[in-house]
């Protein structure tokens, strides 16, 4: 069984930085691909970063490329999201997610989700 707990959300001014953490429990073979999503009010969730925890390979959509960085600790128990040059449109609830698939691919379904942490970027 996998549990994910996000932390690090808060309020920041435009152009600032914020670091999020996702503490994961459960075997690594149940969370081979992990990702960060954001959900703006009234909108669908969108993936902003993902990582194959075994290969340590990462992927970013254009909306996050160059501003967001996903990483993990050596024990593969915590996944981080480093955000810089934040914009008001980044305001959203950020979720950590994990998939049992051994690979990461675009449009994949995730099996486990955290409770979310709020990020607010003001101008």
Coordinates of N, CA, C and O in Angstrom, one line a residue:
X1 N 0.8 -1.2 0.0 CA 0.0 0.0 0.0 C 0.9 1.2 0.0 O 1.9 1.3 0.7
X2 N 0.5 2.2 -0.8 CA 1.2 3.5 -0.9 C 0.4 4.6 -0.3 O -0.8 4.8 -0.6
X3 N 1.1 5.5 0.4 CA 0.5 6.7 0.9 C 1.5 7.9 0.5 O 2.7 7.7 0.6
X4 N 0.9 9.0 0.1 CA 1.6 10.1 -0.3 C 1.1 11.3 0.5 O -0.1 11.6 0.6
X5 N 2.1 12.1 1.0 CA 1.7 13.3 1.8 C 2.5 14.5 1.3 O 3.8 14.5 1.4
X6 N 1.9 15.5 0.8 CA 2.5 16.7 0.3 C 2.7 17.7 1.4 O 1.9 17.8 2.4
X7 N 3.7 18.5 1.3 CA 3.9 19.6 2.2 C 4.7 20.7 1.5 O 5.3 20.5 0.4
X8 N 4.8 21.9 2.1 CA 5.6 23.0 1.5 C 4.8 24.0 0.8 O 5.4 25.0 0.4
X9 N 3.5 23.9 0.6 CA 2.7 24.9 0.0 C 2.6 26.2 0.8 O 2.9 26.2 2.0
X10 N 2.2 27.2 0.1 CA 2.0 28.5 0.8 C 1.8 29.6 -0.2 O 1.5 29.4 -1.3
X11 N 2.0 30.8 0.3 CA 1.9 32.0 -0.5 C 3.2 32.6 -0.9 O 4.1 32.7 0.0
X12 N 3.3 33.0 -2.1 CA 4.6 33.6 -2.6 C 4.3 34.7 -3.6 O 3.3 34.6 -4.3
X13 N 5.1 35.7 -3.7 CA 4.9 36.7 -4.7 C 5.4 36.3 -6.1 O 6.3 35.4 -6.2
X14 N 4.8 36.9 -7.1 CA 5.3 36.5 -8.5 C 6.8 36.7 -8.6 O 7.3 37.7 -8.1
X15 N 7.4 35.7 -9.3 CA 8.8 35.8 -9.4 C 9.6 35.0 -8.3 O 10.8 34.8 -8.5
X16 N 8.9 34.7 -7.3 CA 9.5 34.0 -6.2 C 9.6 32.5 -6.4 O 9.3 32.0 -7.5
X17 N 10.1 31.8 -5.3 CA 10.4 30.4 -5.4 C 9.7 29.7 -4.3 O 9.4 30.3 -3.2
X18 N 9.4 28.4 -4.5 CA 8.7 27.6 -3.5 C 9.2 26.1 -3.7 O 9.3 25.7 -4.9
X19 N 9.4 25.4 -2.6 CA 9.8 24.0 -2.7 C 8.7 23.1 -2.1 O 8.3 23.3 -0.9
X20 N 8.2 22.1 -2.8 CA 7.3 21.2 -2.3 C 7.9 19.8 -2.0 O 8.9 19.5 -2.7
X21 N 7.4 19.1 -1.1 CA 7.9 17.8 -0.8 C 6.7 16.8 -0.8 O 5.6 17.1 -0.4
X22 N 7.0 15.6 -1.2 CA 6.0 14.5 -1.2 C 6.7 13.3 -0.5 O 7.6 12.7 -1.0
X23 N 6.2 13.0 0.7 CA 6.7 11.9 1.5 C 5.9 10.7 1.1 O 4.7 10.7 1.3
X24 N 6.6 9.7 0.6 CA 6.0 8.5 0.2 C 6.3 7.3 1.1 O 7.4 7.1 1.6
X25 N 5.2 6.5 1.4 CA 5.4 5.3 2.1 C 4.9 4.1 1.2 O 4.1 4.3 0.3
X26 N 5.4 2.9 1.5 CA 5.0 1.8 0.7 C 6.2 1.4 -0.2 O 7.1 2.1 -0.4
X27 N 6.1 0.2 -0.7 CA 7.2 -0.4 -1.5 C 7.4 0.4 -2.8 O 6.4 0.9 -3.4
X28 N 8.6 0.6 -3.2 CA 9.0 1.3 -4.4 C 8.4 0.7 -5.7 O 8.1 1.4 -6.7
X29 N 8.2 -0.6 -5.7 CA 7.6 -1.3 -6.9 C 6.2 -1.0 -7.1 O 5.6 -1.4 -8.1
X30 N 5.5 -0.3 -6.1 CA 4.2 0.2 -6.3 C 4.1 1.7 -6.7 O 3.0 2.2 -6.9
X31 N 5.2 2.3 -6.8 CA 5.2 3.7 -7.2 C 6.5 4.0 -8.1 O 7.3 4.9 -7.7
X32 N 6.5 3.3 -9.2 CA 7.7 3.4 -10.0 C 7.8 4.7 -10.7 O 8.9 5.2 -11.0
X33 N 6.6 5.3 -11.1 CA 6.6 6.6 -11.7 C 5.8 7.5 -10.8 O 4.7 7.2 -10.4
X34 N 6.5 8.6 -10.4 CA 5.8 9.6 -9.6 C 5.8 11.0 -10.3 O 6.7 11.3 -11.1
X35 N 4.8 11.7 -9.9 CA 4.6 13.0 -10.6 C 4.0 14.0 -9.7 O 3.4 13.7 -8.7
X36 N 4.1 15.3 -10.1 CA 3.4 16.4 -9.5 C 2.4 16.9 -10.5 O 2.7 17.1 -11.7
X37 N 1.2 17.1 -10.0 CA 0.1 17.7 -10.7 C -0.3 19.0 -10.1 O -0.1 19.2 -8.9
X38 N -1.0 19.9 -10.8 CA -1.6 21.1 -10.2 C -3.0 21.2 -10.8 O -3.3 20.8 -11.9
X39 N -3.9 21.6 -9.9 CA -5.3 21.8 -10.3 C -5.7 23.2 -9.9 O -5.8 23.6 -8.7
X40 N -6.0 24.0 -10.9 CA -6.5 25.3 -10.7 C -8.0 25.3 -10.5 O -8.7 24.3 -10.9
X41 N -8.5 26.3 -9.8 CA -10.0 26.3 -9.5 C -10.8 26.1 -10.7 O -10.7 26.9 -11.7
X42 N -11.7 25.1 -10.7 CA -12.6 24.9 -11.8 C -12.0 24.3 -13.0 O -12.6 24.1 -14.0
X43 N -10.7 23.9 -12.9 CA -10.0 23.3 -14.1 C -9.6 21.9 -13.8 O -9.6 21.4 -12.7
X44 N -9.2 21.2 -14.9 CA -8.7 19.8 -14.7 C -7.3 19.8 -14.2 O -6.6 20.8 -14.3
X45 N -6.9 18.7 -13.6 CA -5.6 18.5 -13.1 C -4.6 18.4 -14.3 O -5.0 17.8 -15.3
X46 N -3.5 19.0 -14.2 CA -2.5 18.9 -15.2 C -1.1 18.5 -14.6 O -0.7 19.0 -13.6
X47 N -0.4 17.6 -15.3 CA 0.9 17.2 -14.8 C 1.9 18.3 -15.1 O 2.0 18.8 -16.2
X48 N 2.8 18.6 -14.1 CA 3.8 19.6 -14.3 C 5.2 19.0 -14.2 O 6.2 19.7 -14.6
X49 N 5.3 17.8 -13.7 CA 6.6 17.1 -13.7 C 6.4 15.7 -13.3 O 5.5 15.3 -12.6
X50 N 7.3 14.8 -13.8 CA 7.3 13.4 -13.4 C 8.7 12.8 -13.4 O 9.6 13.3 -14.1
X51 N 8.8 11.7 -12.7 CA 10.1 11.1 -12.5 C 9.9 9.6 -12.4 O 9.0 9.1 -11.7
X52 N 10.8 8.9 -13.1 CA 10.9 7.4 -12.9 C 11.9 7.3 -11.8 O 13.1 7.6 -11.9
X53 N 11.4 6.8 -10.6 CA 12.3 6.8 -9.4 C 13.4 5.8 -9.5 O 14.4 5.9 -8.8
X54 N 13.3 4.8 -10.4 CA 14.4 3.8 -10.5 C 15.5 4.3 -11.5 O 16.7 4.1 -11.3
X55 N 15.0 4.9 -12.6 CA 16.0 5.3 -13.6 C 16.4 6.8 -13.4 O 17.4 7.3 -13.9
X56 N 15.7 7.5 -12.5 CA 15.9 8.9 -12.2 C 15.8 9.8 -13.4 O 16.6 10.7 -13.5
X57 N 14.9 9.4 -14.3 CA 14.7 10.2 -15.5 C 13.5 11.1 -15.3 O 12.5 10.7 -14.6
X58 N 13.5 12.3 -15.8 CA 12.5 13.3 -15.5 C 11.9 13.8 -16.8 O 12.4 13.7 -17.9
X59 N 10.7 14.4 -16.7 CA 10.0 15.0 -17.8 C 9.2 16.2 -17.4 O 8.6 16.2 -16.3
X60 N 9.2 17.2 -18.2 CA 8.4 18.4 -17.9 C 7.6 18.9 -19.1 O 8.2 18.9 -20.2
X61 N 6.4 19.3 -18.9 CA 5.7 19.9 -20.1 C 6.2 21.3 -20.3 O 7.0 21.9 -19.4
X62 N 5.8 21.9 -21.4 CA 6.4 23.3 -21.7 C 6.0 24.3 -20.6 O 6.8 25.3 -20.4
X63 N 4.9 24.1 -20.0 CA 4.4 25.1 -19.0 C 5.3 25.2 -17.8 O 5.3 26.2 -17.1
X64 N 6.1 24.1 -17.5 CA 6.9 24.0 -16.4 C 8.4 24.0 -16.7 O 9.3 24.2 -15.8
X65 N 8.7 23.7 -17.9 CA 10.1 23.5 -18.3 C 10.9 24.7 -18.1 O 10.5 25.8 -18.4
X66 N 12.1 24.6 -17.4 CA 12.9 25.7 -17.1 C 12.6 26.4 -15.8 O 13.4 27.1 -15.3
X67 N 11.5 26.1 -15.2 CA 11.1 26.7 -14.0 C 10.9 25.7 -12.8 O 11.1 26.1 -11.7
X68 N 10.4 24.5 -13.2 CA 10.2 23.5 -12.2 C 11.2 22.4 -12.3 O 11.7 22.0 -13.4
X69 N 11.6 21.8 -11.2 CA 12.6 20.7 -11.1 C 12.1 19.7 -10.2 O 11.8 20.0 -9.0
X70 N 11.9 18.5 -10.7 CA 11.5 17.3 -9.8 C 12.8 16.5 -9.5 O 13.7 16.3 -10.3
X71 N 12.8 16.1 -8.3 CA 14.0 15.3 -7.8 C 13.5 14.4 -6.7 O 12.4 14.4 -6.2
X72 N 14.4 13.5 -6.2 CA 14.1 12.6 -5.2 C 15.3 12.4 -4.3 O 16.5 12.7 -4.7
X73 N 15.1 11.9 -3.0 CA 16.2 11.6 -2.1 C 16.8 10.3 -2.5 O 16.2 9.5 -3.3
X74 N 17.9 10.0 -1.9 CA 18.7 8.8 -2.2 C 17.9 7.5 -1.9 O 18.0 6.5 -2.6
X75 N 17.0 7.6 -0.9 CA 16.3 6.4 -0.5 C 15.0 6.3 -1.2 O 14.2 5.3 -1.0
X76 N 14.7 7.2 -2.2 CA 13.5 7.1 -3.0 C 12.2 7.3 -2.1 O 11.1 6.8 -2.5
X77 N 12.3 7.9 -1.0 CA 11.2 8.0 -0.1 C 10.5 9.4 -0.2 O 9.4 9.6 0.3
X78 N 11.2 10.4 -0.8 CA 10.7 11.7 -0.9 C 10.9 12.2 -2.3 O 12.0 12.1 -2.8
X79 N 9.9 12.8 -2.8 CA 10.0 13.5 -4.1 C 9.8 14.9 -3.9 O 8.9 15.4 -3.3
X80 N 10.6 15.7 -4.5 CA 10.6 17.2 -4.4 C 10.2 17.9 -5.7 O 10.4 17.4 -6.8
X81 N 9.6 19.0 -5.5 CA 9.3 19.9 -6.6 C 9.8 21.3 -6.3 O 9.3 22.0 -5.4
X82 N 10.9 21.7 -7.0 CA 11.5 23.0 -6.8 C 10.9 23.9 -7.9 O 11.0 23.6 -9.1
X83 N 10.3 25.0 -7.5 CA 9.6 25.9 -8.4 C 10.3 27.3 -8.2 O 10.5 27.8 -7.1
X84 N 10.5 27.9 -9.4 CA 11.1 29.3 -9.4 C 10.4 30.1 -10.5 O 9.6 29.5 -11.3
X85 N 10.6 31.4 -10.4 CA 10.0 32.3 -11.4 C 8.5 32.0 -11.4 O 7.9 32.0 -12.5
X86 N 7.9 31.9 -10.3 CA 6.5 31.6 -10.2 C 5.6 32.7 -10.7 O 5.9 33.9 -10.6
X87 N 4.5 32.4 -11.3 CA 3.6 33.3 -11.9 C 2.2 33.1 -11.3 O 1.9 32.1 -10.7
X88 N 1.4 34.2 -11.3 CA 0.0 34.1 -10.8 C -0.7 32.9 -11.3 O -1.5 32.3 -10.6
X89 N -0.5 32.5 -12.6 CA -1.2 31.4 -13.2 C -0.8 30.1 -12.6 O -1.4 29.0 -12.9
X90 N 0.3 30.1 -11.8 CA 0.7 28.8 -11.2 C -0.1 28.5 -9.9 O 0.0 27.5 -9.4
X91 N -0.9 29.5 -9.5 CA -1.8 29.3 -8.3 C -2.7 28.1 -8.5 O -3.4 28.0 -9.5
X92 N -2.6 27.2 -7.6 CA -3.3 25.9 -7.8 C -3.1 25.1 -6.5 O -2.3 25.3 -5.7
X93 N -3.9 24.0 -6.4 CA -3.6 22.9 -5.5 C -2.6 22.0 -6.2 O -2.9 21.5 -7.3
X94 N -1.5 21.7 -5.5 CA -0.6 20.8 -6.1 C -0.7 19.4 -5.4 O -0.8 19.3 -4.2
X95 N -0.7 18.4 -6.3 CA -0.8 17.0 -5.8 C 0.4 16.2 -6.2 O 0.9 16.3 -7.3
X96 N 0.7 15.3 -5.3 CA 1.7 14.2 -5.6 C 1.0 13.0 -6.0 O 0.0 12.6 -5.4
X97 N 1.5 12.3 -7.0 CA 0.9 11.1 -7.5 C 1.9 10.0 -7.8 O 3.0 10.3 -8.1
X98 N 1.4 8.7 -7.8 CA 2.3 7.6 -8.1 C 1.6 6.6 -8.9 O 0.4 6.4 -8.8
X99 N 2.3 5.9 -9.8 CA 1.8 4.9 -10.6 C 2.6 3.6 -10.5 O 3.8 3.6 -10.3
X100 N 1.9 2.5 -10.6 CA 2.6 1.2 -10.4 C 3.3 0.8 -11.7 O 4.1 -0.2 -11.7
X101 N 3.0 1.5 -12.8 CA 3.7 1.2 -14.1 C 5.2 1.4 -13.9 O 5.7 2.3 -13.2
X102 N 6.0 0.5 -14.5 CA 7.5 0.6 -14.4 C 8.1 1.7 -15.2 O 9.3 1.9 -15.2
X103 N 7.3 2.3 -16.1 CA 7.7 3.4 -16.9 C 6.8 4.6 -16.8 O 5.7 4.4 -16.3
X104 N 7.3 5.7 -17.2 CA 6.5 6.9 -17.3 C 6.1 7.2 -18.7 O 7.0 7.2 -19.6
X105 N 4.9 7.6 -18.9 CA 4.5 7.9 -20.3 C 3.4 9.0 -20.2 O 2.7 9.1 -19.2
X106 N 3.3 9.7 -21.3 CA 2.3 10.8 -21.4 C 0.9 10.3 -21.3 O 0.6 9.3 -22.0
X107 N 0.0 10.8 -20.5 CA -1.4 10.4 -20.4 C -1.6 9.2 -19.6 O -2.8 8.7 -19.6
X108 N -0.7 8.8 -18.9 CA -0.8 7.6 -18.0 C -1.7 7.8 -16.8 O -1.9 9.0 -16.4
X109 N -2.3 6.7 -16.3 CA -3.2 6.8 -15.2 C -2.4 6.6 -13.9 O -1.5 5.7 -13.8
X110 N -2.6 7.4 -12.9 CA -1.9 7.3 -11.6 C -2.8 6.6 -10.6 O -4.0 6.8 -10.6
X111 N -2.2 5.8 -9.8 CA -2.9 4.9 -8.8 C -3.1 5.5 -7.5 O -4.0 5.1 -6.7
X112 N -2.2 6.3 -7.1 CA -2.2 6.9 -5.7 C -2.0 8.4 -5.8 O -1.3 8.9 -6.6
X113 N -2.7 9.1 -4.9 CA -2.7 10.5 -4.8 C -2.6 11.0 -3.4 O -3.1 10.4 -2.5
X114 N -1.9 12.1 -3.2 CA -1.8 12.8 -1.9 C -3.0 13.7 -1.7 O -3.9 13.8 -2.6
X115 N -3.1 14.3 -0.6 CA -4.2 15.2 -0.3 C -4.1 16.5 -0.9 O -5.2 17.3 -0.9
X116 N -3.0 16.9 -1.4 CA -2.8 18.2 -2.0 C -2.3 19.3 -1.1 O -2.5 19.2 0.1
X117 N -1.6 20.2 -1.6 CA -1.1 21.4 -0.9 C -1.3 22.6 -1.7 O -1.0 22.6 -2.9
X118 N -1.8 23.7 -1.1 CA -2.2 24.9 -1.8 C -1.0 25.8 -2.1 O -0.2 26.1 -1.2
X119 N -0.8 26.2 -3.3 CA 0.2 27.2 -3.7 C -0.5 28.4 -4.3 O -1.3 28.3 -5.2
X120 N -0.3 29.6 -3.7 CA -0.9 30.8 -4.1 C 0.2 31.8 -4.5 O 1.1 32.1 -3.7
X121 N 0.2 32.3 -5.7 CA 1.2 33.2 -6.3 C 0.5 34.6 -6.5 O -0.5 34.6 -7.3
X122 N 0.9 35.6 -5.8 CA 0.3 36.9 -5.9 C 1.2 37.8 -6.7 O 2.4 37.7 -6.8
X123 N 0.5 38.8 -7.3 CA 1.2 39.8 -8.1 C 1.7 41.0 -7.3 O 1.2 41.2 -6.2

